[in-house]
Tab-separated table of C-alpha atoms in Angstrom:
chain	number	residue	atom	x	y	z
A	397	MET	CA	-0.584	17.338	1.204
A	398	LYS	CA	-1.527	14.632	-1.288
A	399	ILE	CA	-1.951	17.299	-3.991
A	400	PHE	CA	1.621	18.511	-3.504
A	401	LYS	CA	2.995	14.958	-3.584
A	402	ASN	CA	1.201	14.259	-6.866
A	403	SER	CA	2.818	17.213	-8.549
A	404	ASN	CA	5.359	17.486	-11.329
A	405	ILE	CA	7.819	19.107	-8.922
A	406	TRP	CA	8.564	15.647	-7.506
A	407	LEU	CA	10.792	13.096	-9.194
A	408	ARG	CA	8.600	10.128	-8.185
A	409	HIS	CA	5.557	11.696	-9.802
A	410	ARG	CA	7.464	12.196	-13.058
A	411	ALA	CA	8.719	8.604	-12.960
A	412	LYS	CA	5.181	7.287	-12.386
A	413	LYS	CA	3.914	9.323	-15.342
A	414	GLU	CA	6.536	7.718	-17.584
A	415	ILE	CA	5.607	4.243	-16.340
A	416	LYS	CA	1.904	4.853	-17.000
A	417	LYS	CA	2.749	6.206	-20.445
A	418	ASN	CA	5.037	3.362	-21.518
A	419	HIS	CA	3.649	0.405	-19.548
A	420	LYS	CA	-0.139	0.697	-19.644
A	421	ASP	CA	-0.632	-3.054	-19.200
A	422	LEU	CA	0.674	-2.778	-15.630
A	423	PHE	CA	-2.291	-0.625	-14.582
A	424	ASN	CA	-5.984	-1.357	-14.145
A	425	PRO	CA	-8.739	1.100	-15.096
A	426	ILE	CA	-9.288	3.811	-12.480
A	427	HIS	CA	-12.618	2.409	-11.253
A	428	ILE	CA	-11.116	-1.079	-10.839
A	429	ASP	CA	-8.217	0.358	-8.847
A	430	LEU	CA	-10.638	2.281	-6.652
A	431	ILE	CA	-12.738	-0.825	-5.985
A	432	ASN	CA	-9.628	-2.879	-5.156
A	433	LYS	CA	-8.316	-0.231	-2.761
A	434	CYS	CA	-11.667	-0.033	-0.959
A	435	HIS	CA	-11.881	-3.824	-0.771
A	436	ASN	CA	-8.348	-4.137	0.616
A	437	PHE	CA	-9.056	-1.418	3.176
A	438	ILE	CA	-12.265	-2.895	4.563
A	439	SER	CA	-10.830	-6.447	4.572
A	440	ASP	CA	-7.744	-5.431	6.584
A	441	ARG	CA	-7.907	-6.918	10.067
A	442	ASN	CA	-6.173	-3.851	11.544
A	443	ASN	CA	-8.942	-1.458	10.487
A	444	TRP	CA	-11.417	-2.449	13.218
A	445	ALA	CA	-11.473	1.142	14.557
A	446	TRP	CA	-12.756	2.460	11.209
A	447	VAL	CA	-15.488	-0.186	11.175
A	448	PHE	CA	-16.558	0.785	14.705
A	449	LEU	CA	-16.622	4.451	13.675
A	450	PHE	CA	-18.786	3.561	10.648
A	451	VAL	CA	-21.281	1.781	12.919
A	452	ILE	CA	-21.454	4.781	15.270
A	453	VAL	CA	-22.166	7.071	12.294
A	454	CYS	CA	-24.916	4.735	10.990
A	455	PHE	CA	-26.673	4.906	14.355
A	456	TRP	CA	-26.060	8.583	15.016
A	457	LEU	CA	-26.702	10.112	11.573
A	458	PRO	CA	-30.472	9.390	11.331
A	459	THR	CA	-31.075	11.232	14.605
A	460	TYR	CA	-29.775	14.490	13.095
A	461	ILE	CA	-30.611	14.208	9.393
A	462	ASP	CA	-34.170	13.741	8.181
A	463	PHE	CA	-34.130	10.719	5.849
A	464	GLU	CA	-37.426	10.254	3.993
A	465	THR	CA	-36.886	6.490	3.940
A	466	LEU	CA	-37.008	6.380	7.731
A	467	ASP	CA	-40.294	8.306	7.770
A	468	VAL	CA	-42.012	5.464	5.880
A	469	PHE	CA	-42.016	3.363	9.048
A	470	LYS	CA	-44.238	4.503	11.911
A	471	ILE	CA	-43.196	2.664	15.036
A	472	ASP	CA	-44.447	3.192	18.561
A	473	ILE	CA	-41.805	3.926	21.194
A	474	LEU	CA	-42.767	0.812	23.175
A	475	THR	CA	-42.236	-1.321	20.076
A	476	VAL	CA	-38.878	0.358	19.493
A	477	LYS	CA	-37.712	-0.479	23.012
A	478	THR	CA	-38.657	-4.106	22.439
A	479	ILE	CA	-36.928	-4.190	19.051
A	480	VAL	CA	-33.607	-3.130	20.592
A	481	ASP	CA	-33.336	-6.298	22.678
A	482	GLN	CA	-34.575	-8.442	19.788
A	483	ARG	CA	-31.989	-7.038	17.375
A	484	THR	CA	-29.179	-7.780	19.833
A	485	THR	CA	-30.367	-11.368	20.205
A	486	ASN	CA	-30.887	-11.779	16.461
A	487	LEU	CA	-27.414	-10.537	15.609
A	488	ALA	CA	-25.769	-12.739	18.233
A	489	THR	CA	-27.623	-15.777	16.845
A	490	ILE	CA	-26.815	-14.938	13.221
A	491	ILE	CA	-23.110	-14.408	13.812
A	492	SER	CA	-22.881	-17.613	15.875
A	493	ILE	CA	-24.518	-19.726	13.156
A	494	SER	CA	-22.460	-17.986	10.471
A	495	LEU	CA	-19.177	-18.698	12.233
A	496	VAL	CA	-20.137	-22.372	12.666
A	497	VAL	CA	-20.900	-22.674	8.931
A	498	VAL	CA	-17.705	-20.786	8.040
A	499	GLY	CA	-15.688	-23.104	10.268
A	500	PHE	CA	-17.208	-26.129	8.529
A	501	LEU	CA	-16.448	-24.728	5.075
A	502	ILE	CA	-12.880	-23.825	6.039
A	503	ASN	CA	-12.312	-27.419	7.190
A	504	ASN	CA	-13.366	-28.567	3.717
A	505	LEU	CA	-11.150	-26.277	1.671
A	506	ALA	CA	-9.857	-27.843	-1.522
A	507	VAL	CA	-6.339	-26.559	-0.845
A	508	LYS	CA	-5.199	-26.079	2.739
A	509	SER	CA	-2.172	-23.843	3.054
A	510	PRO	CA	-1.320	-20.606	4.915
A	511	ILE	CA	-1.512	-18.577	1.711
A	512	THR	CA	-4.948	-20.030	0.879
A	513	TYR	CA	-6.272	-19.100	4.318
A	514	LYS	CA	-4.844	-15.603	3.931
A	515	LEU	CA	-6.519	-15.242	0.540
A	516	LEU	CA	-9.802	-16.524	1.954
A	517	PHE	CA	-9.879	-13.919	4.740
A	518	LYS	CA	-9.063	-11.219	2.211
A	519	LYS	CA	-11.660	-12.220	-0.397
A	520	SER	CA	-14.519	-13.140	1.961
A	521	LEU	CA	-14.513	-9.972	4.134
A	522	LEU	CA	-14.631	-12.202	7.230
A	523	TYR	CA	-12.857	-9.663	9.453
A	524	LEU	CA	-15.253	-6.930	8.310
A	525	ILE	CA	-18.304	-9.045	9.182
A	526	ILE	CA	-16.980	-9.913	12.638
A	527	TYR	CA	-16.060	-6.310	13.467
A	528	LEU	CA	-19.307	-4.958	11.993
A	529	THR	CA	-21.497	-7.410	13.901
A	530	LEU	CA	-19.738	-7.027	17.235
A	531	SER	CA	-19.756	-3.222	16.940
A	532	THR	CA	-23.499	-3.230	16.136
A	533	ILE	CA	-24.268	-5.506	19.095
A	534	PHE	CA	-22.210	-3.207	21.324
A	535	VAL	CA	-24.152	-0.112	20.230
A	536	PHE	CA	-27.502	-1.894	20.628
A	537	ILE	CA	-26.546	-2.862	24.187
A	538	ILE	CA	-25.664	0.759	24.962
A	539	ALA	CA	-28.936	1.885	23.362
A	540	SER	CA	-30.873	-0.629	25.436
A	541	THR	CA	-29.256	0.717	28.599
A	542	LEU	CA	-30.102	4.332	27.680
A	543	ARG	CA	-33.686	3.668	26.510
A	544	ASP	CA	-35.131	5.927	29.221
A	545	THR	CA	-32.495	8.647	28.767
A	546	ILE	CA	-32.547	9.379	25.020
A	547	PRO	CA	-35.582	11.387	23.731
A	548	GLU	CA	-38.252	9.291	21.994
A	549	PHE	CA	-37.824	10.738	18.469
A	550	GLU	CA	-34.013	10.389	18.467
A	551	TYR	CA	-34.264	6.935	20.027
A	552	THR	CA	-36.678	5.736	17.342
A	553	ARG	CA	-34.423	7.041	14.572
A	554	LEU	CA	-31.381	5.459	16.190
A	555	VAL	CA	-33.024	2.023	16.332
A	556	LEU	CA	-34.241	2.288	12.720
A	557	GLY	CA	-30.708	3.204	11.596
A	558	GLY	CA	-29.412	0.135	13.435
A	559	THR	CA	-32.072	-2.024	11.777
A	560	TYR	CA	-30.893	-0.960	8.321
A	561	LEU	CA	-27.370	-1.777	9.426
A	562	CYS	CA	-28.521	-5.290	10.384
A	563	LEU	CA	-29.863	-5.746	6.851
A	564	LEU	CA	-26.468	-4.689	5.479
A	565	ILE	CA	-24.781	-7.269	7.716
A	566	LEU	CA	-27.071	-9.994	6.344
A	567	PHE	CA	-26.146	-8.987	2.799
A	568	ILE	CA	-22.408	-9.128	3.573
A	569	ILE	CA	-22.819	-12.532	5.259
A	570	GLY	CA	-24.416	-13.787	2.042
A	571	TYR	CA	-21.385	-12.433	0.152
A	572	LEU	CA	-19.151	-14.272	2.647
A	573	PHE	CA	-20.803	-17.645	2.008
A	574	ARG	CA	-20.688	-17.108	-1.750
A	575	LYS	CA	-16.939	-16.423	-1.674
A	576	ILE	CA	-16.039	-19.219	0.738
A	577	ILE	CA	-17.874	-21.807	-1.370
A	578	HIS	CA	-15.469	-20.947	-4.223
A	579	PHE	CA	-12.619	-22.122	-2.003
A	580	THR	CA	-14.025	-25.669	-1.977
A	581	ASN	CA	-13.167	-25.871	-5.687
A	582	GLU	CA	-9.471	-26.410	-6.440
A	583	LYS	CA	-9.716	-24.859	-9.914
A	584	GLU	CA	-11.242	-21.676	-8.501
A	585	ILE	CA	-8.419	-21.428	-5.960
A	586	SER	CA	-5.876	-21.948	-8.737
A	587	LYS	CA	-7.416	-19.089	-10.753
A	588	MET	CA	-7.355	-16.750	-7.752
A	589	LEU	CA	-3.746	-17.630	-6.940
A	590	THR	CA	-2.730	-17.005	-10.565
A	591	ILE	CA	-4.340	-13.553	-10.482
A	592	GLU	CA	-2.551	-12.754	-7.218
A	593	LEU	CA	0.753	-13.997	-8.672
A	594	LEU	CA	0.400	-11.655	-11.661
A	595	ASN	CA	-0.581	-8.725	-9.407
A	596	GLU	CA	2.473	-9.431	-7.270
A	597	GLY	CA	4.608	-9.510	-10.410
A	598	LYS	CA	3.185	-6.153	-11.542
A	599	LYS	CA	4.122	-4.557	-8.203
A	600	GLU	CA	7.643	-5.925	-8.468
A	601	ILE	CA	8.009	-4.624	-12.041
A	602	LYS	CA	6.689	-1.189	-11.035
A	603	TYR	CA	9.220	-1.041	-8.208
A	604	PHE	CA	12.161	-1.626	-10.536
A	605	LEU	CA	10.724	0.687	-13.199
A	606	ILE	CA	10.523	3.467	-10.597
A	607	LYS	CA	14.245	3.033	-10.054
A	608	LYS	CA	14.981	2.925	-13.756
A	609	TYR	CA	12.943	5.984	-14.747
A	610	SER	CA	13.871	8.048	-11.693
A	611	ASN	CA	17.524	7.499	-12.581
A	612	GLU	CA	17.010	8.495	-16.215
A	613	ILE	CA	14.744	11.478	-15.499
A	614	TYR	CA	16.974	12.897	-12.776
A	615	LYS	CA	20.072	12.609	-14.942
A	616	LYS	CA	18.361	14.148	-17.959
A	617	THR	CA	16.724	16.964	-15.977
A	618	ILE	CA	19.750	17.926	-13.896
A	619	SER	CA	22.015	17.930	-16.968
A	620	LYS	CA	19.816	20.610	-18.552
A	621	PHE	CA	20.766	22.990	-15.748
A	622	GLY	CA	24.399	23.151	-16.808
A	623	THR	CA	25.778	20.406	-14.566
A	624	GLU	CA	27.945	17.416	-15.366
A	625	GLU	CA	27.707	13.914	-13.951
A	626	PHE	CA	30.684	13.019	-11.794
A	627	ASN	CA	32.564	9.904	-12.918
A	628	PHE	CA	34.843	8.576	-10.220
A	629	VAL	CA	38.041	7.278	-11.810
A	630	PHE	CA	40.758	6.548	-9.324
A	631	SER	CA	43.874	4.523	-10.140
A	632	LEU	CA	46.390	2.970	-7.776
A	633	GLU	CA	49.109	5.305	-9.104
A	634	ASN	CA	47.002	8.361	-8.201
A	635	LEU	CA	46.471	6.969	-4.758
A	636	GLN	CA	50.211	6.364	-4.224
A	637	SER	CA	51.221	9.786	-5.557
A	638	SER	CA	48.701	11.757	-3.507
A	639	LYS	CA	49.132	12.549	0.143
A	640	THR	CA	45.990	10.989	1.465
A	641	SER	CA	45.314	10.552	5.153
A	642	PHE	CA	43.201	7.626	6.268
A	643	ARG	CA	41.112	7.319	9.389
A	644	SER	CA	39.384	4.367	10.963
A	645	ILE	CA	35.692	4.132	10.157
A	646	ASN	CA	33.093	3.158	12.729
A	647	LYS	CA	30.589	0.907	11.024
A	648	ASP	CA	27.664	1.924	13.253
A	649	GLU	CA	28.368	5.623	12.736
A	650	GLU	CA	28.532	5.185	8.975
A	651	GLU	CA	25.224	3.280	8.891
A	652	LYS	CA	23.505	6.120	10.762
A	653	LYS	CA	24.416	8.495	7.923
A	654	TYR	CA	22.329	6.591	5.402
A	655	ARG	CA	18.631	6.952	4.663
A	656	PHE	CA	16.343	5.671	1.911
A	657	LEU	CA	15.618	8.252	-0.760
A	658	THR	CA	11.861	8.404	-1.448
A	659	ASP	CA	11.616	11.587	-3.521
A	660	VAL	CA	13.466	14.618	-4.922
A	661	ASN	CA	12.123	18.166	-5.268
A	662	ILE	CA	13.308	19.213	-8.727
A	663	PRO	CA	12.612	23.004	-8.429
A	664	LEU	CA	14.560	23.195	-5.159
A	665	ILE	CA	17.481	21.420	-6.811
A	666	ARG	CA	17.278	23.988	-9.634
A	667	LEU	CA	17.327	26.801	-7.064
A	668	PHE	CA	20.403	25.299	-5.408
A	669	ILE	CA	22.206	25.101	-8.762
A	670	TRP	CA	21.434	28.761	-9.446
A	671	TYR	CA	22.685	29.685	-5.971
A	672	LYS	CA	25.960	27.797	-6.441
A	673	THR	CA	26.710	29.039	-9.946
A	674	ARG	CA	25.595	32.684	-9.732
A	675	LYS	CA	29.123	33.897	-8.921
A	676	GLN	CA	31.267	30.849	-9.554
A	677	LYS	CA	32.499	29.749	-12.975
A	678	SER	CA	33.702	26.327	-11.819
A	679	MET	CA	32.021	23.197	-13.111
A	680	LEU	CA	29.138	21.939	-10.965
A	681	TYR	CA	29.123	18.159	-10.617
A	682	PHE	CA	26.211	15.970	-9.613
A	683	LYS	CA	25.962	12.444	-8.325
A	684	ASN	CA	23.141	10.485	-9.893
A	685	LEU	CA	20.213	9.618	-7.629
A	686	VAL	CA	17.911	6.595	-7.695
A	687	LEU	CA	14.670	6.465	-5.730
A	688	ASP	CA	14.242	3.800	-3.027
A	689	GLU	CA	17.995	3.396	-2.584
A	690	GLN	CA	20.169	4.507	0.316
A	691	ILE	CA	22.144	7.743	0.222
A	692	ASN	CA	24.438	9.512	2.670
A	693	TYR	CA	22.200	12.331	3.901
A	694	ILE	CA	24.743	13.712	6.386
A	695	ASP	CA	27.624	14.415	4.000
A	696	ASN	CA	25.039	15.021	1.269
A	697	ASP	CA	27.506	15.253	-1.619
A	698	ILE	CA	24.979	15.046	-4.440
A	699	LEU	CA	25.848	18.465	-5.946
A	700	TRP	CA	29.119	20.358	-5.538
A	701	LEU	CA	31.459	22.721	-7.299
A	702	GLU	CA	34.754	21.382	-8.539
A	703	SER	CA	37.271	21.171	-5.656
A	704	ILE	CA	34.950	23.150	-3.333
A	705	GLU	CA	33.141	21.383	-0.501
A	706	ASN	CA	29.580	22.393	0.310
A	707	THR	CA	29.071	24.552	3.391
A	708	THR	CA	26.940	23.445	6.350
A	709	PHE	CA	24.071	25.620	5.120
A	710	GLU	CA	24.299	24.166	1.620
A	711	LYS	CA	24.227	20.615	2.972
A	712	TRP	CA	21.166	21.520	5.042
A	713	PHE	CA	19.455	23.016	1.989
A	714	LEU	CA	20.195	19.914	-0.097
A	715	ARG	CA	18.582	17.763	2.608
A	716	LYS	CA	15.450	19.884	2.245
A	717	CYS	CA	15.415	18.996	-1.451
A	718	LEU	CA	15.093	15.313	-0.605
A	719	ARG	CA	12.458	13.141	1.002
A	720	LEU	CA	14.102	10.502	3.164
A	721	LYS	CA	13.047	7.738	5.504
A	722	LYS	CA	15.083	5.873	8.061
A	723	ASN	CA	14.534	2.286	7.026
A	724	GLY	CA	11.113	2.369	5.650
A	725	LYS	CA	9.578	-0.796	4.475
A	726	SER	CA	11.044	-1.934	1.259
A	727	GLN	CA	8.624	-1.311	-1.560
A	728	THR	CA	9.402	-4.674	-3.040
A	729	THR	CA	6.943	-7.481	-2.441
A	730	ASP	CA	7.764	-10.496	-0.300
A	731	ASN	CA	7.107	-12.812	-3.272
A	732	ILE	CA	4.518	-14.668	-1.168
A	733	TYR	CA	2.621	-16.060	-4.135
A	734	ARG	CA	5.784	-16.744	-6.126
A	735	ASN	CA	7.089	-18.855	-3.230
A	736	GLU	CA	3.727	-20.639	-3.014
A	737	PHE	CA	3.922	-21.598	-6.700
A	738	ASP	CA	7.556	-22.698	-6.316
A	739	GLN	CA	6.635	-25.001	-3.447
A	740	LYS	CA	3.647	-26.353	-5.356
A	741	ILE	CA	5.772	-27.216	-8.412
A	742	ILE	CA	8.403	-28.927	-6.259
A	743	GLN	CA	5.743	-30.901	-4.392
A	744	LEU	CA	4.012	-32.048	-7.572
A	745	ALA	CA	7.329	-33.038	-9.114
A	746	GLU	CA	8.301	-35.069	-6.035
A	747	GLU	CA	4.926	-36.843	-6.084
A	748	ASN	CA	5.256	-37.531	-9.843
A	749	LYS	CA	2.016	-35.666	-10.560
A	750	TYR	CA	3.287	-34.191	-13.797
A	751	ARG	CA	-0.164	-33.683	-15.295
A	752	ASN	CA	-0.994	-31.235	-12.499
A	753	LEU	CA	2.050	-29.117	-13.352
A	754	GLU	CA	0.251	-27.574	-16.309
A	755	GLU	CA	-1.624	-24.884	-14.321
A	756	PRO	CA	1.317	-23.503	-12.256
A	757	LEU	CA	3.595	-23.567	-15.317
A	758	ASP	CA	0.984	-21.679	-17.371
A	759	ALA	CA	0.901	-19.066	-14.612
A	760	TYR	CA	4.691	-18.730	-14.788
A	761	ILE	CA	4.525	-18.336	-18.568
A	762	GLU	CA	2.070	-15.438	-18.146
A	763	LEU	CA	4.360	-13.880	-15.546
A	764	TYR	CA	7.369	-14.278	-17.833
A	765	LYS	CA	5.498	-12.608	-20.724
A	766	LEU	CA	4.597	-9.708	-18.435
A	767	GLN	CA	8.219	-9.257	-17.406
A	768	MET	CA	9.492	-9.424	-20.986
A	769	MET	CA	6.984	-6.809	-22.158
A	770	ASN	CA	7.936	-4.382	-19.373
A	771	GLN	CA	11.712	-4.480	-19.158
């Protein structure tokens, strides 16, 4: 499905191509983007199920696949059964000490604010470590219970796989301490917040560029098919001279007609134009579309022949040309880091700490340059 979405048949894909072509400074290299996506995924507190599944695979995989590394260690089954209980105790002790140290470091943060805590949890992989450790302890407890049920060879491999996982947990805990120590330095926090502010600004710019380029590309593409953009010009004299009947409008009913436009299938639109104009010589008008804005998907008057209303089938077909969502999350950012910098500047100004204003103002200058270069 992803392949079809990233195809030139979709308006969003064409708009993204134009953005990447004309605004290269808004994008990181592919490998950096991949690393950032992986980091954001594993640091998300809602992805505990994926972490648990990873732990299950680490225990289960060595019992079915012959890893040469595991064959290096020759361990007696009695030793293995003892190791299971030891590993559980070791992990419980390590995570307890680690959480105490983390709590101490968090209490000594250079800057204490909700956004700093949020950034700390994101950068330090704290949620990942907690989920990974608890999941490993859980599996070791189950393994300890089933020590006389699982065959000796599979049981030995399972425990060795868990042991390697414990080593991975120790490595990640070391990474955790290294990252948290940076948060005891105010300058390091300021650098991280500046980077996040610029990343937030890039997302905001991309959102508005999607609207800009989708508008331009749709208009340019649809005009090539022999259509004309409809310009609504309606004077008071025309309204008085025409016999127009008015009806009361129910606000709730009207709101239900609207959906957010997420994408447009260009070839299907082309097919609809051919269908409408194959026998008719009237002018075909189109209403310009902009991605991530609301449209009336019930009446669906985005393409029509002059003075001829679309049939029910034609309205249904036009809906199939569009990707819509009810009230999906707005793709704009919440300006979390922008608000944090605003509050910081106001606070420093109120406390007459004008020398400390240099860093947040430098960050705003960088953001302003980015916006000016990508209008």
